Structure formats: C-alpha cells, structure tokens
Amino acid sequence: MRYFGRGHGACPGCGLAIAVRNVLNALDGKCFVANSTGCLEIISSQYGKNAWGVPYIHSLFDNVAAVASGISEALKAVGREEEGKVVVLAGDGATADIGLTLHGMFDRNHDVIYICLDNEAYQNTGHQQSGLTPLGEATTTTPAGRIQLGKTGRKKDMVAIALAHGSPYVATSSAVLPADIRRKVKKAANIEGAKYIQIHCPCVTGWGIDGKDVVKVGNLAIETALYPIVEFENGKLVSVRRIKERKPVEEYLRPQRRFRHLFVDPRGKEIIAEIQRIADRNAERFGLDLKKE
Amino acid sequence: MKLKINLGAISEPLQSENLKTGDWGTEWAYVDKDKCTACRICEQFCPEGCIEVKEFGEEKYAVVDHKYCKGCGVCASVCPQEAVRMEIKELFKLEVC
Amino acid sequence: MMKVVRGFYSVAHAVKLCRPNVVCAYPITPQTEIVENLAEMYANGELENCRYITAESEFAAASILVGASATGARTFTATCSQGLILMSEVLFNAAGMRLPIVIVNTNRALSAPLSIWNDLQDSMALRDAGIIQLYVENNQEAHDAIPQAYRIAEDKRVLLPFMVCMDGFKLTHAYEPIDLLEQSVVDSFLPPYKPAAYLTTKKPLAFGCYAPPHVYMEFRVVMQNAMDRAKAVMGEVFREWAEVSGRDWGGHLEVVYPEAKFFVISMGSIVGLLRKVVEDLRKKGYEVGLIKLRTFRPFPAEDLRKSLSDAEKVIVLDRSVSMGYEGNLSIELKAALYGSSADVVSMILGLGGRDIPREFLEKLIENAILGKEGSGFKGVKDFEEVIP
C-alpha cells in the first residue's frame, strides 16, 4: 500500500509533499501521523478524499504535540508500541506560534518524532507571517508598504527551543535534500524521546516561485547559510552540511516574489544587508563555510 | 445513492487516488528512456509520487503517470541526465490569430 | 465495603476500578484531589495498563486524551471552571470525532471575578458541545456514576464524551459514608473498551477529516441522533445498574410526590437540601413536589413534560445564568413546556458558592407558591455600583 497517495490537492511543486513522502518512506509506513490544521491537512484529509495510507489523525490547530503524546502513551499502556512510530507533521505556524502543547511534549519527553514542515508562513490561509517567517519577507500581515517593508521581526529559533528542553535529537533539513530527510528520520526513529526535525519546504504559491525553480531556490537557502542544515544529538552538534562556496543572499532573495520589494525600494538594501548579517552569523555559529577565510 | 457518513468523519485510506490531478497543469513531464539511467532521483523528488522507475523486460527507466502529473517541473529540474522534459499539452497549443 | 471518605476519593476509587489506560492530570481547585488520589494509586502500582500524564494545561490534557482515545485507550480526566473552558475547543472536537472520553467536572464558578466556589456556570457553557451531562446529588451517586459513564459513552449507539458533574467543595470535599464498589462488580458491569475504529497500522484510517458544505451537515445530524439514542441507552444502563448495585438513582429525572400541584426543580447537591425543604412544606400543607434533574444533556424534554403535565406552577432553582437572558435550566425547561399552562418561576441563587440556608430556601419556595415571590436573583445583598 502507498503511504501517501497521488491525487492530493497540493500545489504543483509543493515542498511539503516532497518532504512528507520521504518521511513516510524512511519509516516504511510503520507510523502513526498526527497532523495539525494547515496546508498538509487540507490537501490530504478531506472527508472522502483521504490521501493517507498510514494511520492518521487531525485534531486541532494548536494541539498536535499533545495528541501525538496521547497516541504514544496509549500505545505504551496497552503494549502496542511495536506497531509503529508516532510522528507529528506540523507547519511552522502550528509549531512556533499556536502550538502551545509542544513544550509539554518536550518536557515530558514523550516518544514522538516532531517534524516541523517549515514553509515560513501560514500558507494555507494565504501567506500570513508566522514565528518562522524570516526578516524582510512580505506577507499579507507584514506587507511591503510605504512605512514598513515586510516583516521586521526575526525567525524564531525552534532548534534552540528544542535543545533547551533537552531533546535527544534535533535536526534541520530541506525538501530539496530528500536523502538527508530520510537519513535523519531513520536516525530519529531509533532514538527514544521527543525528537525535533525542522524541514525547509519551498512553497511555490507563497514564495512566488515556479515549480521548476523549487529545487534551485531550496538549495540557495542552504548555500547562502540562511537555512543551516544541522544535527544535534543529546545537545551536541554532530553534523552540519558545509557550504563549498557561500553565495550572497541576493541570489536567494531575488527570484522570490516574497522578497521582490527589497529590490524595488531603495530602503531594501539595508534589509538585505541585515539578512546577509544573519547568514554570516549562521555560518559562524555552525561552522558552515568549507573554506576558512 | 445514499451519502456515506462515517463515524466521526473517519476516512478510509488512499481515496485521493480517485482524483486524477493530471488535468491540472499546462505541461506534462516526459522521460527520454534512452537517457534515463534509473537512478530514481526523480522518484524521491516528485511531490505527487507519479514518476516511477519501471521494468520493461530488459529495460528499466522512469515513467510518468499522466493521470496524476501536475506539470510542476521538479523532476525535470533534478534529473542528472536531463532525461526529463516538460512539454506543453496538446490542449494548450494555441494559435495566435 | 462501607468507608467514610471524601467525595474526591470516591471518584478516584471508581475511576481506578474502571481500568483506565490513560489518565491526564492538571491541577485546578476543587478537583485537584481527584487526580492526586489517582496519582497515588498510580505510584503504588494500582493502575495496571495505565499511563498517568501530568499535562501542562487542561487544553493539553484533553488533547492527550483525544490522541489516546483515538488509539483505542480508555481515558479519564477531571477539571472545572477555567480548566473546562480552556479545554472546550478540544471537547467540541472530541465530541465531533465521537471519542468516549469521560470527564468529571467539579462544578465551579467562572472568572471574572475569580471564584473557586461552586455554581454550575462552567458545565452550562459546554451544553452545546455534544457531551452527555449527568448531575449528581451526593458522593455515592458520583461514585456509581463513573462505571455507568463509561458504559454509556462507549456504547456503539452513543460514542460521545461523558461529563459527570458534581458540585465543587460541597461534594468533592465532603465526607460521606460510601459503599465502595468491588472490582469484580465493576468488571462484570463494564467490559474492556473495544472500539470499532481506532488508530492502528493494521488498518490505516484517517481521523478528523474536514467536511465541506456538501457533507458537514449530515455529520451534525448524526451527532444529534447519537444524543437521541443516548436517552434510551442511559435508561437501560441506569436500570441495569440498579439491579447490579442495589441502588436505584432513577432515570433522567427523579420525581418526588408526582401528584403535586407545585414543583421545585433543580440539579446537583442542592437537591439533597430540597428533599428536606419539600417535606417541611408538605407538613405545612403545601401540595409541593420535587424534581431532581439528573441528565441535562441529552435534555429529557418529554420526561419533564409528562411529569409536569398537571402542574400548576414550577419553581426553577438555577445556579447559573445565561447572561443577557435567564438561568439556564429555566430557559431549557420553558422551551420544553411550550404550550403548557403551568406557571414558571425562575430563581437564580447560590452563585459563586453563596450559601443557601435551609430556612431561607423554605421561605423562598413558600412565597413562590403563594405568588408572593417572582423570578430573579435571590439572596442578593443590598449593593450600589461604583466606578473607583
């Protein structure tokens, strides 16, 4: 049986769909998926049009971590843990903002693989900013106007939050690195406790890119150090994806409609400079540059 | 025909396979079987899961299921052999008058 | 086995005997001791095949139970007031997903202003959710209600969450001699939970799908049908329980002096006091009877209409207000009595734990019978409104 059927309602070129297929394949479909309200839920679980080939539950927007914890505990209570791994698939909004129950799941270290599918905004409702929307992005609630040029806040560091809770395995990945996703999910499946994997998922509709540019843009996010690909085990950094030749952030920002205003308005230059500083800090913090200057 | 109302809005698996999303896009992906080395990279990247390496006797190459292909172009952009091309559908080959 | 215990212990003991698989706890006065007692039992290994989770909020507690119940576990939590309202999003969701979660709600007033004392405002706020609501009069009834709650909720004809409502402090903290049930009695009355549909890799199903306009309405009709069927199922279970335990708590209502011309109707522990008040008024010559409403949802409208068909006047004692209208029980009763010629006097009292002395109550009801006391808030002090 397929783990995720065809005929689902995702936009052509959707990064979430790439990530989800690889997550489920890594687990050979032996999993229980808890999914929060959002793009993934809407495209896959309409009554009568279910795309899932694995046991799946959608409850609310803000409680997926607790629901997953409940599944994990119920399986333990009745001796059915061997049936499969409990996996959360949640968007960035559901994770970083409204997903309050995440902290309880980490705190009590329930045996759950929490996967945040990060397309950097509330895309399902039309591209509103979330805690994981990066600086400078134009969303419908942080638009580019005369006074304000997109989001002025920063991208919340969910990796740090997961580490602060003592999660035994914390990693980031990207939909454009499917083998990396599979490796990390398999690794997480062999670790007991509340694990966190954040996967960068390009969004054709929200970011304003074409399906054929998804892989290029996704890779640029990594090559500019704006999306560090890292791996922590028991709080220690065990792997990073190094960048051979770091690219300037403009190359990543320019092809996307969500950043276009930065190239039109003269004040955009300052914001681009700030974004470059963020990239530089990331590279330094994780040692991403292969060549040492 | 009576409407089927499952308990608590529970749905049976893989019902989406009934929805032929192949009519969504303006293009479809086509694989040049002579260039394809069956590396399966396209399989990992397709958001739909509609490109699969299949065996045809001695030959093995990727095939796109046009019943589901939305024409996104991701497979074409990742194929290391450039064996996948995106071609506009007959329906959209319009003449400008 | 007879033992003098506090209300919260009688509940915890009954929950233990029902063999729950997942119990969630979050503290809120005055329910906290229920989950504390369960924690002790858990720590001493008395809860087999059970996981006890100290949730980070009531919202989390209810959500954990949703995941657990969907996986096929028997679940329990206790809450009230702010906690109940906080988990209300999840409870509406659980009802729609037809998950038979059992909750004990230790009725407590709602903020603002903050109050830890008893009234029925909290559970009344959840009356539209699709959750069965049973109000108990004393701790023995609370103890007995737990196995019945699981039986009814898990019945394939019902499959809805079940809320046992017991007055906070007045019942939870009161000492009562309780005939504590034996494990064997509960085991023979309550079989293990065997859901028809649950999360398993052996048969992958998708729970909680969304329903566009072409199909949503039928799901809600189905829920209402389940509530309707619950009336009959509850009647069956109440009768069976009476035989098994030797204690007959009545049906959806208990009517005392059914031939009376005047009736007092209320819910919860105040009924215990009303029994005495009604006796005293009858000694004075008043033809007054008492209706104890046990099931608030599904609302037993036909039973009430039948019991009040020859009544001249019904005196409703509410301990909650639908702000902007009237006491909740009064609103529902009047709707049930539409077309009847009976007079209805709607009295709201005892909010936020305000004491209701027996003499005061007797005078109130006597005056209401005599037409000297009308509808409104009763037992209110003389006050003036001030903006500081």
PDB file of C-alpha atoms in Angstrom, chain C residues 195-322:
ATOM      1  CA  PRO C 195     -13.628   0.490  19.703  1.00  0.00           C
ATOM      2  CA  ALA C 196     -14.808  -0.342  16.200  1.00  0.00           C
ATOM      3  CA  ALA C 197     -12.458   2.165  14.589  1.00  0.00           C
ATOM      4  CA  TYR C 198      -9.124   3.162  16.073  1.00  0.00           C
ATOM      5  CA  LEU C 199      -5.628   4.175  15.023  1.00  0.00           C
ATOM      6  CA  THR C 200      -3.643   1.121  14.040  1.00  0.00           C
ATOM      7  CA  THR C 201      -1.110   0.309  11.329  1.00  0.00           C
ATOM      8  CA  LYS C 202      -3.061  -2.876  10.677  1.00  0.00           C
ATOM      9  CA  LYS C 203      -5.955  -0.874   9.235  1.00  0.00           C
ATOM     10  CA  PRO C 204      -4.882   2.703   8.445  1.00  0.00           C
ATOM     11  CA  LEU C 205      -7.711   5.177   8.836  1.00  0.00           C
ATOM     12  CA  ALA C 206      -7.734   8.971   8.809  1.00  0.00           C
ATOM     13  CA  PHE C 207      -9.399  10.553  11.850  1.00  0.00           C
ATOM     14  CA  GLY C 208     -10.686  14.102  11.949  1.00  0.00           C
ATOM     15  CA  CYS C 209     -11.131  14.751   8.247  1.00  0.00           C
ATOM     16  CA  TYR C 210     -12.625  18.071   7.280  1.00  0.00           C
ATOM     17  CA  ALA C 211     -16.080  18.269   5.766  1.00  0.00           C
ATOM     18  CA  PRO C 212     -17.066  20.818   3.141  1.00  0.00           C
ATOM     19  CA  PRO C 213     -20.652  22.115   2.924  1.00  0.00           C
ATOM     20  CA  HIS C 214     -21.870  19.214   0.822  1.00  0.00           C
ATOM     21  CA  VAL C 215     -21.375  16.789   3.709  1.00  0.00           C
ATOM     22  CA  TYR C 216     -20.790  18.642   7.036  1.00  0.00           C
ATOM     23  CA  MET C 217     -24.469  18.932   7.918  1.00  0.00           C
ATOM     24  CA  GLU C 218     -25.047  15.181   7.911  1.00  0.00           C
ATOM     25  CA  PHE C 219     -22.245  14.720  10.447  1.00  0.00           C
ATOM     26  CA  ARG C 220     -24.006  17.057  12.844  1.00  0.00           C
ATOM     27  CA  VAL C 221     -27.338  15.321  12.275  1.00  0.00           C
ATOM     28  CA  VAL C 222     -25.615  12.056  13.142  1.00  0.00           C
ATOM     29  CA  MET C 223     -24.325  13.562  16.403  1.00  0.00           C
ATOM     30  CA  GLN C 224     -27.798  14.704  17.336  1.00  0.00           C
ATOM     31  CA  ASN C 225     -29.095  11.221  16.534  1.00  0.00           C
ATOM     32  CA  ALA C 226     -26.454   9.763  18.840  1.00  0.00           C
ATOM     33  CA  MET C 227     -27.639  12.110  21.591  1.00  0.00           C
ATOM     34  CA  ASP C 228     -31.216  10.949  20.997  1.00  0.00           C
ATOM     35  CA  ARG C 229     -30.195   7.304  21.154  1.00  0.00           C
ATOM     36  CA  ALA C 230     -28.247   8.084  24.322  1.00  0.00           C
ATOM     37  CA  LYS C 231     -31.511   8.784  26.131  1.00  0.00           C
ATOM     38  CA  ALA C 232     -32.619   5.189  25.713  1.00  0.00           C
ATOM     39  CA  VAL C 233     -29.151   3.761  26.319  1.00  0.00           C
ATOM     40  CA  MET C 234     -28.852   5.736  29.540  1.00  0.00           C
ATOM     41  CA  GLY C 235     -32.236   4.450  30.686  1.00  0.00           C
ATOM     42  CA  GLU C 236     -31.073   0.870  30.026  1.00  0.00           C
ATOM     43  CA  VAL C 237     -27.806   1.377  31.857  1.00  0.00           C
ATOM     44  CA  PHE C 238     -29.460   3.116  34.826  1.00  0.00           C
ATOM     45  CA  ARG C 239     -31.861   0.187  35.192  1.00  0.00           C
ATOM     46  CA  GLU C 240     -29.106  -2.396  34.914  1.00  0.00           C
ATOM     47  CA  TRP C 241     -27.033  -0.523  37.475  1.00  0.00           C
ATOM     48  CA  ALA C 242     -29.952  -0.502  39.902  1.00  0.00           C
ATOM     49  CA  GLU C 243     -30.060  -4.276  39.709  1.00  0.00           C
ATOM     50  CA  VAL C 244     -26.299  -4.771  39.903  1.00  0.00           C
ATOM     51  CA  SER C 245     -25.669  -2.387  42.796  1.00  0.00           C
ATOM     52  CA  GLY C 246     -28.986  -2.381  44.576  1.00  0.00           C
ATOM     53  CA  ARG C 247     -29.045   1.408  44.291  1.00  0.00           C
ATOM     54  CA  ASP C 248     -31.698   2.916  42.030  1.00  0.00           C
ATOM     55  CA  TRP C 249     -30.878   6.531  41.203  1.00  0.00           C
ATOM     56  CA  GLY C 250     -33.901   6.894  38.952  1.00  0.00           C
ATOM     57  CA  GLY C 251     -33.942   7.768  35.282  1.00  0.00           C
ATOM     58  CA  HIS C 252     -33.136  11.069  33.628  1.00  0.00           C
ATOM     59  CA  LEU C 253     -35.162  12.642  36.434  1.00  0.00           C
ATOM     60  CA  GLU C 254     -36.308  11.609  39.837  1.00  0.00           C
ATOM     61  CA  VAL C 255     -39.797  12.826  40.764  1.00  0.00           C
ATOM     62  CA  VAL C 256     -40.776  13.024  44.419  1.00  0.00           C
ATOM     63  CA  TYR C 257     -44.545  13.351  45.066  1.00  0.00           C
ATOM     64  CA  PRO C 258     -45.559  13.111  41.393  1.00  0.00           C
ATOM     65  CA  GLU C 259     -49.198  14.084  42.198  1.00  0.00           C
ATOM     66  CA  ALA C 260     -48.189  17.515  43.464  1.00  0.00           C
ATOM     67  CA  LYS C 261     -49.571  20.764  42.069  1.00  0.00           C
ATOM     68  CA  PHE C 262     -46.396  22.750  42.651  1.00  0.00           C
ATOM     69  CA  PHE C 263     -42.933  21.511  41.760  1.00  0.00           C
ATOM     70  CA  VAL C 264     -39.460  22.634  42.642  1.00  0.00           C
ATOM     71  CA  ILE C 265     -36.819  21.573  40.116  1.00  0.00           C
ATOM     72  CA  SER C 266     -33.066  21.748  40.360  1.00  0.00           C
ATOM     73  CA  MET C 267     -29.759  19.881  39.768  1.00  0.00           C
ATOM     74  CA  GLY C 268     -26.810  18.846  41.867  1.00  0.00           C
ATOM     75  CA  SER C 269     -26.257  18.771  45.607  1.00  0.00           C
ATOM     76  CA  ILE C 270     -28.935  21.372  46.341  1.00  0.00           C
ATOM     77  CA  VAL C 271     -31.442  18.586  45.672  1.00  0.00           C
ATOM     78  CA  GLY C 272     -30.412  16.929  48.923  1.00  0.00           C
ATOM     79  CA  LEU C 273     -31.408  20.078  50.790  1.00  0.00           C
ATOM     80  CA  LEU C 274     -34.593  20.430  48.777  1.00  0.00           C
ATOM     81  CA  ARG C 275     -35.793  16.981  49.856  1.00  0.00           C
ATOM     82  CA  LYS C 276     -35.925  18.259  53.451  1.00  0.00           C
ATOM     83  CA  VAL C 277     -37.459  21.590  52.452  1.00  0.00           C
ATOM     84  CA  VAL C 278     -40.203  19.889  50.456  1.00  0.00           C
ATOM     85  CA  GLU C 279     -41.044  17.585  53.389  1.00  0.00           C
ATOM     86  CA  ASP C 280     -41.297  20.573  55.719  1.00  0.00           C
ATOM     87  CA  LEU C 281     -43.509  22.491  53.284  1.00  0.00           C
ATOM     88  CA  ARG C 282     -45.784  19.488  52.852  1.00  0.00           C
ATOM     89  CA  LYS C 283     -46.158  19.307  56.649  1.00  0.00           C
ATOM     90  CA  LYS C 284     -47.355  22.907  56.416  1.00  0.00           C
ATOM     91  CA  GLY C 285     -49.970  21.736  53.942  1.00  0.00           C
ATOM     92  CA  TYR C 286     -48.480  22.743  50.605  1.00  0.00           C
ATOM     93  CA  GLU C 287     -49.002  20.306  47.754  1.00  0.00           C
ATOM     94  CA  VAL C 288     -45.424  20.573  46.630  1.00  0.00           C
ATOM     95  CA  GLY C 289     -43.227  18.021  44.919  1.00  0.00           C
ATOM     96  CA  LEU C 290     -39.606  17.879  43.838  1.00  0.00           C
ATOM     97  CA  ILE C 291     -37.944  17.084  40.518  1.00  0.00           C
ATOM     98  CA  LYS C 292     -34.278  16.192  40.572  1.00  0.00           C
ATOM     99  CA  LEU C 293     -32.945  16.641  37.058  1.00  0.00           C
ATOM    100  CA  ARG C 294     -30.030  14.223  36.590  1.00  0.00           C
ATOM    101  CA  THR C 295     -29.442  14.246  32.827  1.00  0.00           C
ATOM    102  CA  PHE C 296     -29.032  17.726  31.427  1.00  0.00           C
ATOM    103  CA  ARG C 297     -27.740  16.556  28.063  1.00  0.00           C
ATOM    104  CA  PRO C 298     -29.476  14.948  26.269  1.00  0.00           C
ATOM    105  CA  PHE C 299     -32.227  17.108  27.706  1.00  0.00           C
ATOM    106  CA  PRO C 300     -35.178  14.877  28.752  1.00  0.00           C
ATOM    107  CA  ALA C 301     -37.878  17.211  27.475  1.00  0.00           C
ATOM    108  CA  GLU C 302     -40.598  14.557  27.089  1.00  0.00           C
ATOM    109  CA  ASP C 303     -39.992  13.158  30.588  1.00  0.00           C
ATOM    110  CA  LEU C 304     -40.290  16.658  32.020  1.00  0.00           C
ATOM    111  CA  ARG C 305     -43.431  17.462  30.051  1.00  0.00           C
ATOM    112  CA  LYS C 306     -45.030  14.249  31.258  1.00  0.00           C
ATOM    113  CA  SER C 307     -44.095  14.837  34.901  1.00  0.00           C
ATOM    114  CA  LEU C 308     -45.349  18.418  34.802  1.00  0.00           C
ATOM    115  CA  SER C 309     -48.466  17.834  32.689  1.00  0.00           C
ATOM    116  CA  ASP C 310     -50.843  18.583  35.583  1.00  0.00           C
ATOM    117  CA  ALA C 311     -48.648  21.029  37.439  1.00  0.00           C
ATOM    118  CA  GLU C 312     -49.899  24.493  38.280  1.00  0.00           C
ATOM    119  CA  LYS C 313     -46.533  26.043  38.920  1.00  0.00           C
ATOM    120  CA  VAL C 314     -42.888  25.069  38.525  1.00  0.00           C
ATOM    121  CA  ILE C 315     -40.228  26.765  40.609  1.00  0.00           C
ATOM    122  CA  VAL C 316     -36.834  26.509  38.932  1.00  0.00           C
ATOM    123  CA  LEU C 317     -33.725  26.912  41.054  1.00  0.00           C
ATOM    124  CA  ASP C 318     -30.846  27.807  38.783  1.00  0.00           C
ATOM    125  CA  ARG C 319     -27.223  28.127  39.808  1.00  0.00           C
ATOM    126  CA  SER C 320     -26.013  29.629  36.550  1.00  0.00           C
ATOM    127  CA  VAL C 321     -27.106  32.479  34.287  1.00  0.00           C
ATOM    128  CA  SER C 322     -27.070  32.783  30.541  1.00  0.00           C
TER     129      SER C 322
END
